[in-house]
Short mmCIF file of C-alpha atoms and ligand atoms in Angstrom, two decimals:
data_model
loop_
_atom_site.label_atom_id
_atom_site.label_comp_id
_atom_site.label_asym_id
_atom_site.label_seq_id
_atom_site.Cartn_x
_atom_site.Cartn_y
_atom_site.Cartn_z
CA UNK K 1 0.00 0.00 0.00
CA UNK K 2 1.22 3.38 -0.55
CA UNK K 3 -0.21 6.15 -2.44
CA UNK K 4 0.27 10.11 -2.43
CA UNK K 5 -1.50 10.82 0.79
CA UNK K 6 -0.39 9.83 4.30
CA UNK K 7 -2.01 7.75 5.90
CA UNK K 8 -1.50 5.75 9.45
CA UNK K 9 -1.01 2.30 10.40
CA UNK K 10 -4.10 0.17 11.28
CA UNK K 11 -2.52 -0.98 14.27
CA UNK K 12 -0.08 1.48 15.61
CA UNK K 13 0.34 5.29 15.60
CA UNK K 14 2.76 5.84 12.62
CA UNK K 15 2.32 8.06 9.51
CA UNK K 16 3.19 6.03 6.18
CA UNK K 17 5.18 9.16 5.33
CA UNK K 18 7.59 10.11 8.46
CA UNK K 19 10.90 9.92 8.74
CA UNK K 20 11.21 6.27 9.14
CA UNK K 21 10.71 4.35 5.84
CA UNK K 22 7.56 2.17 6.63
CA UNK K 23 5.94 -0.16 4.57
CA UNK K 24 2.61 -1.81 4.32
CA UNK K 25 0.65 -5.10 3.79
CA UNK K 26 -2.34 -5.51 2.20
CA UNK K 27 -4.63 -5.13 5.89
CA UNK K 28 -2.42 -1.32 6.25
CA UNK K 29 -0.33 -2.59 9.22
CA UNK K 30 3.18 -1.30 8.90
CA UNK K 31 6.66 -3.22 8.85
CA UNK K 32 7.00 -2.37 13.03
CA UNK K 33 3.87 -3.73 14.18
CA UNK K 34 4.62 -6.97 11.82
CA UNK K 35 7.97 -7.48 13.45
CA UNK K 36 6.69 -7.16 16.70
CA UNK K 37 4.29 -10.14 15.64
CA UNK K 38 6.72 -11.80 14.60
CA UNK K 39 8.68 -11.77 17.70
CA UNK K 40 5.47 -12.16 20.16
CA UNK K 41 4.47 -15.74 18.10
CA UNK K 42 6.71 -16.74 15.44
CA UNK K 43 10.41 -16.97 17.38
CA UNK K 44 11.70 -19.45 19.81
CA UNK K 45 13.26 -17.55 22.51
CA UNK K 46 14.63 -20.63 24.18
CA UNK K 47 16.14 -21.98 21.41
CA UNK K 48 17.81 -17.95 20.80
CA UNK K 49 19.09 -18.19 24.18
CA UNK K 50 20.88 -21.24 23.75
CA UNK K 51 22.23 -19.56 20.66
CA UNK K 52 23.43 -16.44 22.48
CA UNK K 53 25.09 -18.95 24.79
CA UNK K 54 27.01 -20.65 22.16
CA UNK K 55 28.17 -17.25 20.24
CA UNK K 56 29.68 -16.35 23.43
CA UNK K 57 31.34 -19.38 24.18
CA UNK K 58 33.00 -19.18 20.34
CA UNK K 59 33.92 -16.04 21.41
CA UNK K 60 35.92 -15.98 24.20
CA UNK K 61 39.16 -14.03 24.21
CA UNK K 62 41.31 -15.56 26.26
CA UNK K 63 43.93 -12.16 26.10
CA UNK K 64 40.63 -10.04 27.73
CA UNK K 65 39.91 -9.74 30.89
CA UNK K 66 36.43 -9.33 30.04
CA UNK K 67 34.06 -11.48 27.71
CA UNK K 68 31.81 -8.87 26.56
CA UNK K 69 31.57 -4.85 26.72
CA UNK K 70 27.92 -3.24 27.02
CA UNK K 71 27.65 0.49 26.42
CA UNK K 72 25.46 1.89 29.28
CA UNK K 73 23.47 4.81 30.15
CA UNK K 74 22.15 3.21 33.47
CA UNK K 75 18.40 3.20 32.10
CA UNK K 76 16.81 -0.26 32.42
CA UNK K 77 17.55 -1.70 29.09
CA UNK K 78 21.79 -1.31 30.39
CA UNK K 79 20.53 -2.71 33.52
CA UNK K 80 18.54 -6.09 32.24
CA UNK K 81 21.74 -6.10 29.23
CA UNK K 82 23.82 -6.82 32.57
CA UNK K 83 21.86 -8.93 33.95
CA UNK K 84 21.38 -10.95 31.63
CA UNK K 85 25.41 -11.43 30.76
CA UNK K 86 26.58 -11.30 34.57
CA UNK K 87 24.23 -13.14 36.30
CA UNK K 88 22.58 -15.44 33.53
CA UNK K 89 24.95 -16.00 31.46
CA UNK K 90 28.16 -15.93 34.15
CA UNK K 91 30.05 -13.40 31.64
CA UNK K 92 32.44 -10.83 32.98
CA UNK K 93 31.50 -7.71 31.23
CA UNK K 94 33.08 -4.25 31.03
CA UNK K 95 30.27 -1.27 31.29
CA UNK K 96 31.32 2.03 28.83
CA UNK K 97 29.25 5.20 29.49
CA UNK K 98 29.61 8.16 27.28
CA UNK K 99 28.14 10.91 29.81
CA UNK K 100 26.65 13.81 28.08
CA UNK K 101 26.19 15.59 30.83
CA UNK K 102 22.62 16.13 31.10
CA UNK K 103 21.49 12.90 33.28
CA UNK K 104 18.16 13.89 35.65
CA UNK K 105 18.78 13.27 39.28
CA UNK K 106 17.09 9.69 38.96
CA UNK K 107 18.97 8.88 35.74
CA UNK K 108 22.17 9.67 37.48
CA UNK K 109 20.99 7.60 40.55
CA UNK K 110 20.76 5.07 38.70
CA UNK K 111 23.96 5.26 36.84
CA UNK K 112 26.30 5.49 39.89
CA UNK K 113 25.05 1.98 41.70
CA UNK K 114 25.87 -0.09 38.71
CA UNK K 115 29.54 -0.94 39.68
CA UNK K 116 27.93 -1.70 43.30
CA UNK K 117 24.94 -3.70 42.06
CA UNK K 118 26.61 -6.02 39.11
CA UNK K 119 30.17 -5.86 41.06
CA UNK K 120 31.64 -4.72 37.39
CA UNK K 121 33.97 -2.43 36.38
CA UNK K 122 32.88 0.72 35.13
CA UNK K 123 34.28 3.09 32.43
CA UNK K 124 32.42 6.52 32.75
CA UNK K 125 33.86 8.84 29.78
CA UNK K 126 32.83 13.05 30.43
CA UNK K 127 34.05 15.34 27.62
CA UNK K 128 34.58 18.87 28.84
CA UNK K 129 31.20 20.43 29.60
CA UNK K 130 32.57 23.61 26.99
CA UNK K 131 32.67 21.14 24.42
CA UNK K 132 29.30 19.98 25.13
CA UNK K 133 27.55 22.77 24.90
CA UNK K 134 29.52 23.27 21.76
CA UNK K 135 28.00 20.69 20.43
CA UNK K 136 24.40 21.25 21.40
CA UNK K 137 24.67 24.62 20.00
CA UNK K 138 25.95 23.15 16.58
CA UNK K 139 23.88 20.22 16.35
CA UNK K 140 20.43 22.11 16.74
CA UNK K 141 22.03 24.92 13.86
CA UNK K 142 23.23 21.84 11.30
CA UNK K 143 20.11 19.39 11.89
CA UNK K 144 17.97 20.78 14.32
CA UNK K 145 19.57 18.22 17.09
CA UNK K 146 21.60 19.26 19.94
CA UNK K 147 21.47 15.22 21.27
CA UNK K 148 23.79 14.33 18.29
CA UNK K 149 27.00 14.17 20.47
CA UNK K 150 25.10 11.65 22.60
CA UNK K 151 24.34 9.75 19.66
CA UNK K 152 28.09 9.99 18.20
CA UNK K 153 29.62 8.82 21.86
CA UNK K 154 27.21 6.29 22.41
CA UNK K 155 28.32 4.68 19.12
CA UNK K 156 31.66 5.44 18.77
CA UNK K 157 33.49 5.61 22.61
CA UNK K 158 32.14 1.88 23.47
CA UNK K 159 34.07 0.44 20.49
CA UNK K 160 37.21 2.28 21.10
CA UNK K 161 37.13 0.87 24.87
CA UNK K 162 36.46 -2.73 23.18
CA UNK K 163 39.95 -2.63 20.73
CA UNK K 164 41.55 -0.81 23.59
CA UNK K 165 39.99 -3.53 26.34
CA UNK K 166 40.60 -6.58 23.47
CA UNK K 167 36.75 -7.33 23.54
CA UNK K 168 35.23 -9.22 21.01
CA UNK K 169 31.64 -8.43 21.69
CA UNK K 170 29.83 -5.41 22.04
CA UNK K 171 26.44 -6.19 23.11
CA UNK K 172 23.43 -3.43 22.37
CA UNK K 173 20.10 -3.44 23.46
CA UNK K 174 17.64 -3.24 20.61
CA UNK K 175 18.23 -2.35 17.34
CA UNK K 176 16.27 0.98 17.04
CA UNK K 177 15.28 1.10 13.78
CA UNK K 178 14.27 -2.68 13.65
CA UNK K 179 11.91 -1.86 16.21
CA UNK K 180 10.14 1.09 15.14
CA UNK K 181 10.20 0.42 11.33
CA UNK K 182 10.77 -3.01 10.90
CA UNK K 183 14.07 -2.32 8.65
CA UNK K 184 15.52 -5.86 9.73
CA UNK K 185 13.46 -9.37 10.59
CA UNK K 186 14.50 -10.83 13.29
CA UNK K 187 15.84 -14.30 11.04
CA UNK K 188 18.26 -11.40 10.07
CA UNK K 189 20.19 -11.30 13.18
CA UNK K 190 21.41 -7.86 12.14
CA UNK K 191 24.67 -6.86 13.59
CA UNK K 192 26.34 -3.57 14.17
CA UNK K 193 27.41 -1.49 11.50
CA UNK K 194 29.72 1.00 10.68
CA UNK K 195 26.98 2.09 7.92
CA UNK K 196 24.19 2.32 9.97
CA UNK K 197 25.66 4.02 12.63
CA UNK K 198 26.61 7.02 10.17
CA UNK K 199 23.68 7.12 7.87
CA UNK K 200 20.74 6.44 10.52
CA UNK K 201 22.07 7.01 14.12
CA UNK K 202 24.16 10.05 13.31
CA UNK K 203 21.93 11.33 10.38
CA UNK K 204 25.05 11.58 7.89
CA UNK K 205 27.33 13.47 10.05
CA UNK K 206 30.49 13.13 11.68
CA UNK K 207 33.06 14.37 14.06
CA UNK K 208 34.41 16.33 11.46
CA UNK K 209 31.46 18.23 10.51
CA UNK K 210 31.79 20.45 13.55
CA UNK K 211 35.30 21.10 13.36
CA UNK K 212 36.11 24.67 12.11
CA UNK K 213 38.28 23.96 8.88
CA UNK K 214 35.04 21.60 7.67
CA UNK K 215 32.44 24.32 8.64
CA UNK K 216 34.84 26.99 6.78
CA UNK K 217 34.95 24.69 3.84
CA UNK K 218 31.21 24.31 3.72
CA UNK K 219 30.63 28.05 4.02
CA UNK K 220 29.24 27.72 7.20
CA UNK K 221 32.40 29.40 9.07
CA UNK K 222 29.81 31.98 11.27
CA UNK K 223 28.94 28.72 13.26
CA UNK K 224 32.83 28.25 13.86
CA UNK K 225 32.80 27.34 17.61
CA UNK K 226 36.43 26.63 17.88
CA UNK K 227 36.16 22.88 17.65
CA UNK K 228 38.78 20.24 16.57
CA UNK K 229 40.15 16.78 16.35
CA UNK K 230 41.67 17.02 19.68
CA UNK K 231 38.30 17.87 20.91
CA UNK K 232 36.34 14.55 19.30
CA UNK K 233 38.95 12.16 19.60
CA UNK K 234 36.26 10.50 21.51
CA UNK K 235 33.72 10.81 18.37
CA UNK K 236 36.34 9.40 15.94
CA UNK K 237 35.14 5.89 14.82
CA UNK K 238 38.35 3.11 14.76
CA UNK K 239 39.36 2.17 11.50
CA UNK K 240 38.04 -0.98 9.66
CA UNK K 241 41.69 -2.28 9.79
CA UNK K 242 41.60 -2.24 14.00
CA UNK K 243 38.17 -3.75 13.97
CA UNK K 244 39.04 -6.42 11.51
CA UNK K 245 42.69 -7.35 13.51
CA UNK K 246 40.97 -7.31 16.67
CA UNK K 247 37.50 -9.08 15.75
CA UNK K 248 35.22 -6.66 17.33
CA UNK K 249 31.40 -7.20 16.46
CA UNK K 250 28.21 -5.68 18.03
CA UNK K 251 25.30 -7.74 18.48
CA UNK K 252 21.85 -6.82 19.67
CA UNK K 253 20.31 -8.59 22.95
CA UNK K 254 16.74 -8.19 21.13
CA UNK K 255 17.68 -10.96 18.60
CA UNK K 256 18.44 -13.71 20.97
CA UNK K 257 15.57 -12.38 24.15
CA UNK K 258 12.17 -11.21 23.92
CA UNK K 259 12.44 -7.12 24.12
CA UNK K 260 10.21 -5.45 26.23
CA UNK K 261 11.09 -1.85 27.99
CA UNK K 262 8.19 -2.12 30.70
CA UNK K 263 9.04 -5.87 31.54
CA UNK K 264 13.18 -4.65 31.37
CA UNK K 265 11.99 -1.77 33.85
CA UNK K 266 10.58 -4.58 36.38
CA UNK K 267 13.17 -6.74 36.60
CA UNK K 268 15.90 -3.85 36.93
CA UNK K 269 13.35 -2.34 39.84
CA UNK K 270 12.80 -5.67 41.47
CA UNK K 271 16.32 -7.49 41.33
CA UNK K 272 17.94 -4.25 41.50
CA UNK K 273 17.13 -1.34 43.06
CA UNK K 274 16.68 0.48 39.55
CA UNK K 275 14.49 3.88 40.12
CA UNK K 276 12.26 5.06 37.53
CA UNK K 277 11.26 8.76 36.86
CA UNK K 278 9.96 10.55 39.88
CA UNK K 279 8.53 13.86 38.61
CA UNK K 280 6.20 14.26 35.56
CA UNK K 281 7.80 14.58 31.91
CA UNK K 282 5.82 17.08 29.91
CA UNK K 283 6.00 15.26 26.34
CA UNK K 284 5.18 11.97 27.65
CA UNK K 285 3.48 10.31 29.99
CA UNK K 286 6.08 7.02 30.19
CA UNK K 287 8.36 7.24 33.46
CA UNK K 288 10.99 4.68 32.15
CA UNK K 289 12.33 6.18 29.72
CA UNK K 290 15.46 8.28 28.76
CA UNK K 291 16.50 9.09 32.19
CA UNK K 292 20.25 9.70 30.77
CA UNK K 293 19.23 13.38 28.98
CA UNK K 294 17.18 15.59 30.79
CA UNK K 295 16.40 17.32 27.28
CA UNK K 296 15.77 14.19 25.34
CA UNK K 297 12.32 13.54 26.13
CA UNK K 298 11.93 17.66 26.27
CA UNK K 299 13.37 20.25 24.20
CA UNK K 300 14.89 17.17 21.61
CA UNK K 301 11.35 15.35 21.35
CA UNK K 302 10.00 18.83 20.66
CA UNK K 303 12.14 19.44 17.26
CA UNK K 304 11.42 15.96 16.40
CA UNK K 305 8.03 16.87 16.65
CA UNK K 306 8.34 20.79 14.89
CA UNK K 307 10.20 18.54 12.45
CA UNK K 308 8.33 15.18 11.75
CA UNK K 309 4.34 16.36 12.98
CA UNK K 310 5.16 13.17 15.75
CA UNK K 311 7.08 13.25 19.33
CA UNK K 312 6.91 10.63 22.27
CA UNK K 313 3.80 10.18 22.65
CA UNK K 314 3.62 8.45 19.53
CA UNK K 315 6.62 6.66 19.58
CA UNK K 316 5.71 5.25 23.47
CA UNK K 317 2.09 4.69 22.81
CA UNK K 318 3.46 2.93 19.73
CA UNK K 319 5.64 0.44 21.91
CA UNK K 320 2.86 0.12 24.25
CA UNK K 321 0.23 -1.24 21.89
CA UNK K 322 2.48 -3.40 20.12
CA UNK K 323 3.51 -4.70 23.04
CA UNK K 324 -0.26 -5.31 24.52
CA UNK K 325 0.17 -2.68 27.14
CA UNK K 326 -2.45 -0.18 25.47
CA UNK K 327 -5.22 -0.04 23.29
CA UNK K 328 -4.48 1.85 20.05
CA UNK K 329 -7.71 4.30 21.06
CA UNK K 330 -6.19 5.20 24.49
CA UNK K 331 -2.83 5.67 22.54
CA UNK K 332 -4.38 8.20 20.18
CA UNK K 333 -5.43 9.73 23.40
CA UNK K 334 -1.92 10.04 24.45
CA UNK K 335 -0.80 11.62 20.72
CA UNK K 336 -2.97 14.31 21.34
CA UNK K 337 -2.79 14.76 24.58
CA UNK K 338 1.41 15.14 24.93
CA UNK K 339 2.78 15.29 21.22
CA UNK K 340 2.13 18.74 20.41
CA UNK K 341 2.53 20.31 24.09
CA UNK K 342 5.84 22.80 24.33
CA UNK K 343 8.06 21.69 26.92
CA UNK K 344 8.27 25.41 28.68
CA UNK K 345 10.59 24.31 31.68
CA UNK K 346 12.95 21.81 29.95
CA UNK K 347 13.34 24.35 27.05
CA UNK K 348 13.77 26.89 29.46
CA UNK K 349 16.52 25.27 31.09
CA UNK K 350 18.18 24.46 27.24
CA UNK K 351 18.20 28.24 27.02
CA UNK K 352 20.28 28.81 29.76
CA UNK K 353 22.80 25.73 29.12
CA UNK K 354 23.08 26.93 25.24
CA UNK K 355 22.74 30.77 25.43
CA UNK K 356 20.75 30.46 22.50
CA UNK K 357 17.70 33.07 23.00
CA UNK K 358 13.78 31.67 22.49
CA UNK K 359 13.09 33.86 18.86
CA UNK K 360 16.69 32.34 17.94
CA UNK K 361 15.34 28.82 18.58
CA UNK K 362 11.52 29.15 17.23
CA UNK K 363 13.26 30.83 13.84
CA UNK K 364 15.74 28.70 13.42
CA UNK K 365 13.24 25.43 14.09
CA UNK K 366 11.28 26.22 11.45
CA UNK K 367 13.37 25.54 8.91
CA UNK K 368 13.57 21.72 9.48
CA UNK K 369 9.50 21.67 9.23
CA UNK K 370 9.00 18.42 6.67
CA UNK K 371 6.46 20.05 4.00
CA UNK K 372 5.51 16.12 3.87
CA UNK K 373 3.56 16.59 7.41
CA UNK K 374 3.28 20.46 7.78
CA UNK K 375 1.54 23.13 5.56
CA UNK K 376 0.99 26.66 6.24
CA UNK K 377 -2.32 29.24 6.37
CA UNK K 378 -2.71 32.18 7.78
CA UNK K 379 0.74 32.59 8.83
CA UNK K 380 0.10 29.11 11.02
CA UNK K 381 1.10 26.02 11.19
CA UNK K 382 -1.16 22.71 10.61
CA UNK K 383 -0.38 19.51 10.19
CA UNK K 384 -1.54 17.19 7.07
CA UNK K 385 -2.82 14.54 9.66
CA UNK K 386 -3.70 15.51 12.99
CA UNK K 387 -5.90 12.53 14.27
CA UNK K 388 -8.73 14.57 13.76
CA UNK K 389 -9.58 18.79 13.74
CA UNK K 390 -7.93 21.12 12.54
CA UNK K 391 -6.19 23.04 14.97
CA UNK K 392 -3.58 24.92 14.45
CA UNK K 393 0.03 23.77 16.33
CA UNK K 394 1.33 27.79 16.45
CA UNK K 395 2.66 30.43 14.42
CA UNK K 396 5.26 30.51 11.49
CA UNK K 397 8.66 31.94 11.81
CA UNK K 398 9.89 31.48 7.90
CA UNK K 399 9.44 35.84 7.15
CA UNK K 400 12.28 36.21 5.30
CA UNK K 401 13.17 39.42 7.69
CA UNK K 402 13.31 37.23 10.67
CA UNK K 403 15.43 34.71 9.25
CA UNK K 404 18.31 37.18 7.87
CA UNK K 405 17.75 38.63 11.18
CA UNK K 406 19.07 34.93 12.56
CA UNK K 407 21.25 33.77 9.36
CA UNK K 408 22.41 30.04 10.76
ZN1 LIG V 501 2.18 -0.13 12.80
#
């Protein structure tokens, strides 16, 4: 199915057209929601466990002291990823944390105690707070997201720690875009990749894009924030060559064990202490999430949704029903309840951390409005599927005045 107009998924909460590429069968349920069918009746999980078992054993590197490295951010996927190699599998794992500086007090909380609670060692990289803000400021003027460094040192410090560590396995979580869109099946058993982690996770850029000489080059040199290599060694992804010699591979925990975020939450709470949210996030209404960036369910999920017509109250709902938590009506509830709704205090605080002023940020949002989900009248902003009325979702900053006022 596909066709000029938009349309949503007869099971979910997605928009055919969004950023994700989604496709559709004949009864208009997308690629997501028949993956997650897929992996609710159609896959063994026993038999994947045993398999997981066995791909460790083949891979044991007798010259490391550890058998596998798991990138954390302390949420409760890291902690059930931990559990499940230290005290299911008897593995001695290594925990990496890139630490972008933004944790909430839980997140952080949460964070700390894992050395204590898993009896691991714990590798907790912080580039300089300067260079972090840096990099906000940059990343919401070239793509309208200052998370990208969090992206980039999620991805890229863990396997530097495994060639440095001589770890053969780097073991994720769940593959993000498997999950949403349905871009692998699980017979796949999709593995890390140096190509998906530049063209999907970091959106086509790289360290180098915020350095000054590239900036300069691309005649972007009034964003020049002084950046340089010796800035993002930490960004810089190891060359094939050391990945190759050292036989470093990254495979997903969602392939070989059922995935489920509320059921990872329980066990981390239950076996281990893990703490979810304990105040209210304004974009979504799910306490378990993204406890690591105090912006990313806030003034992040907002451009996605000034950007896409969509924010976290799809994307959770979205989990929810597929995973038989919710019904798809009460999810649509949630869409309109938090998706459109302007985080005021997070984006407040954004202000202050960036310096950027709040007519710098609504002009400069505009521009990364996709004309596939917005259109304009009156000088306001609606979307091309709203779930219903037409209400407007706020004024329109793209007067050519105000934009040479702001030239980014
Ligand atoms: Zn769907």
């Amino acid at each position: 199915m596909s066709g000029k107009n938009s349309f949503n998924c007869k099971k979910c909460l997605y928009i055919s057209k969004t950023d994700m590429n989604l496709f559709f069968d004949e009864a208009g349920i997308c690629t997501g929601c028949q993956n997650a069918e897929f992996a609710k009746n159609k896959v063994n999980w026993d038999l994947r466990l045993e398999m997981l078992k066995k791909l460790f054993n083949e891979n044991k590197n007798p010259d490391s002291k550890y058998d596998v490295l798991i990138g954390v951010s302390g949420g409760k996927d890291s902690y059930f990823q931990t559990h499940l190699c230290k005290n299911v599998l008897g593995l001695n794992p290594l925990l990496v944390t890139y630490y972008g500086n933004n944790y909430t007090k839980d997140g952080e909380y949460n964070l700390r105690r894992m050395k204590s609670v898993f009896n691991c060692d714990h590798i907790i990289f912080k580039p300089p707070t300067e260079t972090l803000v840096k990099l906000n400021v940059l990343g919401f003027y070239l793509q309208g997201d200052m998370n990208w460094h969090n992206h980039c040192g999620i991805y890229t410090y863990p396997i530097q720690q495994a060639i440095k560590h001589n770890i053969k396995i780097i073991f994720w979580g769940e593959h993000g875009y498997m999950d949403r869109s349905g871009m692998f099946s699980y017979d796949d058993f999709v593995e890390f990749t140096k190509k998906n982690r530049k063209e999907h996770d970091l959106r086509g850029f790289d360290w180098y894009d915020f350095t000054d000489d590239v900036l300069e080059k691309k005649g972007k040199g009034h964003l020049k924030m002084g950046l340089g290599k010796k800035d993002l060694e930490w960004a810089i992804y190891p060359e094939d060559q050391e990945i190759f010699d050292k036989g470093v591979r990254g495979i997903y925990a969602s392939n070989y064990v059922y995935w489920d975020g509320n059921e990872n939450a329980r066990i981390s709470k239950k076996l281990y202490g893990w703490k979810e949210y304990s105040k209210e996030f304004q974009r979504t209404y799910r306490k378990i999430s993204n406890l690591d960036d105090m912006h990313e369910n806030g003034a992040h999920d907002y451009l996605k949704f000034i950007k896409f017509g969509y924010g976290r109250g799809t994307d959770h709902s979205t989990k929810d029903i597929r995973l038989g938590y919710m019904s798809r009506a009460k999810g649509i509830e949630m869409v309109k309840k938090y998706d459109h709704v302007r985080p005021t205090i997070d984006l407040k605080r954004w202000f202050e951390y960036t310096g950027i002023s709040e007519d710098k940020f609504n002009i400069c949002a505009d521009r990364f409005r996709d004309p596939r989900v917005w259109f304009i009248k009156n000088n306001k902003w609606y979307k091309k599927n709203s779930w219903g009325g037409e209400s407007n979702f706020g004024e329109t900053y793209l007067d050519k005045k105000l934009q040479e006022k702001y030239v980014r």
